mmCIF file of C-alpha atoms in Angstrom:
data_model
loop_
_atom_site.group_PDB
_atom_site.id
_atom_site.type_symbol
_atom_site.label_atom_id
_atom_site.label_comp_id
_atom_site.label_asym_id
_atom_site.label_seq_id
_atom_site.Cartn_x
_atom_site.Cartn_y
_atom_site.Cartn_z
ATOM 1 C CA MET U 1 67.529 17.416 85.048
ATOM 2 C CA SER U 2 70.634 18.814 86.730
ATOM 3 C CA ARG U 3 70.491 21.599 89.251
ATOM 4 C CA LYS U 4 72.323 24.849 88.478
ATOM 5 C CA LYS U 5 72.626 28.139 90.313
ATOM 6 C CA GLY U 6 69.137 29.550 90.328
ATOM 7 C CA GLY U 7 67.445 26.653 88.501
ATOM 8 C CA PHE U 8 67.803 23.457 86.471
ATOM 9 C CA PHE U 9 69.394 22.458 83.165
ATOM 10 C CA ASN U 10 66.732 21.239 80.769
ATOM 11 C CA HIS U 11 69.095 20.201 78.010
ATOM 12 C CA PRO U 12 72.454 18.354 78.027
ATOM 13 C CA ALA U 13 73.968 21.056 75.800
ATOM 14 C CA ALA U 14 73.177 23.689 78.440
ATOM 15 C CA LEU U 15 74.854 21.572 81.102
ATOM 16 C CA ALA U 16 77.908 21.040 78.862
ATOM 17 C CA ALA U 17 78.146 24.776 78.163
ATOM 18 C CA ALA U 18 77.945 25.570 81.876
ATOM 19 C CA LEU U 19 80.671 23.014 82.647
ATOM 20 C CA ASP U 20 82.897 24.461 79.914
ATOM 21 C CA GLN U 21 82.385 27.966 81.295
ATOM 22 C CA GLY U 22 83.122 26.774 84.827
ATOM 23 C CA ALA U 23 86.338 25.135 83.623
ATOM 24 C CA LEU U 24 87.480 28.391 82.012
ATOM 25 C CA VAL U 25 86.701 30.349 85.158
ATOM 26 C CA LEU U 26 88.464 27.756 87.323
ATOM 27 C CA ARG U 27 91.574 27.889 85.148
ATOM 28 C CA GLY U 28 91.887 31.655 85.452
ATOM 29 C CA GLU U 29 90.935 31.735 89.113
ATOM 30 C CA SER U 30 93.296 28.916 90.064
ATOM 31 C CA GLU U 31 96.216 30.475 88.182
ATOM 32 C CA ALA U 32 95.644 33.789 89.947
ATOM 33 C CA ALA U 33 95.340 32.051 93.324
ATOM 34 C CA VAL U 34 98.570 30.092 92.791
ATOM 35 C CA ARG U 35 100.468 33.211 91.650
ATOM 36 C CA PHE U 36 99.219 35.230 94.632
ATOM 37 C CA SER U 37 99.987 32.376 97.033
ATOM 38 C CA ALA U 38 103.535 32.027 95.707
ATOM 39 C CA ALA U 39 104.114 35.754 96.105
ATOM 40 C CA ALA U 40 102.748 35.594 99.668
ATOM 41 C CA ILE U 41 105.138 32.762 100.536
ATOM 42 C CA VAL U 42 108.116 34.688 99.110
ATOM 43 C CA ALA U 43 107.111 37.764 101.111
ATOM 44 C CA ALA U 44 106.791 35.682 104.284
ATOM 45 C CA VAL U 45 110.218 34.077 103.772
ATOM 46 C CA ARG U 46 111.803 37.467 103.147
ATOM 47 C CA ALA U 47 110.181 38.869 106.277
ATOM 48 C CA ARG U 48 111.496 35.972 108.369
ATOM 49 C CA ALA U 49 114.963 36.304 106.800
ATOM 50 C CA SER U 50 115.224 39.829 108.171
ATOM 51 C CA GLY U 51 116.636 39.129 111.614
ATOM 52 C CA ARG U 52 116.190 36.870 114.599
ATOM 53 C CA PRO U 53 114.873 34.266 115.019
ATOM 54 C CA GLY U 54 115.752 33.971 111.299
ATOM 55 C CA PRO U 55 119.073 34.960 109.758
ATOM 56 C CA ARG U 56 120.296 38.511 110.148
ATOM 57 C CA VAL U 57 120.486 40.819 107.159
ATOM 58 C CA ILE U 58 124.034 41.737 106.209
ATOM 59 C CA THR U 59 123.786 42.903 102.595
ATOM 60 C CA GLY U 60 120.170 42.009 101.790
ATOM 61 C CA GLN U 61 121.231 39.884 98.803
ATOM 62 C CA TYR U 62 120.172 36.598 100.394
ATOM 63 C CA ARG U 63 116.750 37.919 101.322
ATOM 64 C CA ALA U 64 116.288 39.390 97.832
ATOM 65 C CA SER U 65 117.319 36.106 96.199
ATOM 66 C CA TRP U 66 114.020 34.404 97.091
ATOM 67 C CA ARG U 67 111.798 34.056 94.026
ATOM 68 C CA SER U 68 108.733 32.246 92.774
ATOM 69 C CA GLU U 69 107.886 30.806 89.388
ATOM 70 C CA VAL U 70 104.493 29.525 88.337
ATOM 71 C CA HIS U 71 104.193 26.865 85.658
ATOM 72 C CA GLY U 72 101.187 25.170 84.273
ATOM 73 C CA GLY U 73 98.434 24.943 81.844
ATOM 74 C CA GLY U 74 95.052 23.376 81.706
ATOM 75 C CA PRO U 75 93.789 22.409 85.120
ATOM 76 C CA VAL U 76 97.200 22.151 86.837
ATOM 77 C CA TRP U 77 99.284 25.050 88.120
ATOM 78 C CA VAL U 78 102.505 24.598 90.090
ATOM 79 C CA ALA U 79 104.394 27.246 92.043
ATOM 80 C CA GLU U 80 108.074 26.836 92.792
ATOM 81 C CA VAL U 81 109.396 29.011 95.592
ATOM 82 C CA GLY U 82 113.081 29.070 96.397
ATOM 83 C CA THR U 83 116.486 30.608 96.125
ATOM 84 C CA SER U 84 119.693 29.755 94.344
ATOM 85 C CA ALA U 85 121.777 31.265 97.153
ATOM 86 C CA PRO U 86 124.347 28.702 98.305
ATOM 87 C CA GLN U 87 123.923 29.565 101.996
ATOM 88 C CA ALA U 88 120.165 28.833 102.054
ATOM 89 C CA ARG U 89 120.350 25.279 103.446
ATOM 90 C CA ARG U 90 123.019 26.231 105.970
ATOM 91 C CA LEU U 91 120.953 29.162 107.251
ATOM 92 C CA GLU U 92 117.708 27.163 107.436
ATOM 93 C CA TYR U 93 119.095 23.964 108.984
ATOM 94 C CA GLY U 94 122.443 24.966 110.468
ATOM 95 C CA PHE U 95 125.789 23.327 109.798
ATOM 96 C CA VAL U 96 128.475 21.856 112.010
ATOM 97 C CA GLY U 97 131.618 20.623 110.314
ATOM 98 C CA THR U 98 134.075 21.457 107.578
ATOM 99 C CA ASP U 99 132.863 22.523 104.167
ATOM 100 C CA SER U 100 134.393 21.585 100.810
ATOM 101 C CA LEU U 101 136.758 24.577 101.005
ATOM 102 C CA GLY U 102 138.126 23.491 104.381
ATOM 103 C CA ARG U 103 136.274 26.142 106.415
ATOM 104 C CA ARG U 104 134.985 25.049 109.814
ATOM 105 C CA TYR U 105 131.463 25.933 110.893
ATOM 106 C CA ALA U 106 129.397 25.545 114.016
ATOM 107 C CA GLN U 107 126.389 27.501 112.830
ATOM 108 C CA PRO U 108 123.025 26.988 114.498
ATOM 109 C CA PRO U 109 119.894 26.859 112.352
ATOM 110 C CA PHE U 110 117.910 30.014 111.707
ATOM 111 C CA PRO U 111 114.631 28.623 110.350
ATOM 112 C CA HIS U 112 112.812 31.050 108.116
ATOM 113 C CA ALA U 113 111.530 29.176 105.028
ATOM 114 C CA GLY U 114 109.750 26.408 106.959
ATOM 115 C CA PRO U 115 108.016 28.766 109.385
ATOM 116 C CA ALA U 116 107.000 31.038 106.501
ATOM 117 C CA LEU U 117 105.401 28.134 104.664
ATOM 118 C CA GLU U 118 103.575 26.994 107.803
ATOM 119 C CA ALA U 119 102.286 30.506 108.434
ATOM 120 C CA THR U 120 101.012 31.037 104.886
ATOM 121 C CA GLY U 121 99.508 27.556 104.480
ATOM 122 C CA PRO U 122 96.017 28.494 105.718
ATOM 123 C CA THR U 123 95.977 31.523 103.403
ATOM 124 C CA VAL U 124 96.933 29.367 100.424
ATOM 125 C CA VAL U 125 94.177 26.852 101.222
ATOM 126 C CA ARG U 126 91.640 29.660 101.614
ATOM 127 C CA LEU U 127 92.658 31.289 98.295
ATOM 128 C CA LEU U 128 92.466 28.031 96.353
ATOM 129 C CA GLY U 129 89.135 27.139 97.954
ATOM 130 C CA ALA U 130 87.722 30.544 97.052
ATOM 131 C CA ALA U 131 88.912 30.103 93.443
ATOM 132 C CA VAL U 132 87.068 26.797 93.193
ATOM 133 C CA GLY U 133 84.001 28.343 94.806
ATOM 134 C CA ARG U 134 83.928 31.168 92.261
ATOM 135 C CA ALA U 135 84.188 28.676 89.397
ATOM 136 C CA LEU U 136 81.272 26.638 90.676
#
């Protein structure tokens, strides 16, 4: 006999049905947790890209360029968080030298993506753990 919430499974079919139901719940819960986590990371990056110690806002286009996409199916969900803005690496890590257009830079780094990810990490872990807990 296998233990279940509030009792035991007396038949293998009952255990299989419970596992199938748990898998469905986990799929939905994990997708929601990944989507919410990705949105939280984007919000944290945008907040840190709103002035010092991160980059200053000039037009707001860079800050607004941060996006998330969630891909997956079955038991695996993946969130991609990023921007296609060409200045992203230069703002995050700084740049000293001449670029491909011949412009000279001595720009210090203004970290905002890394600190945002570090700050939201515990929330992401908590959300994913809660999703698994609800499925079990």
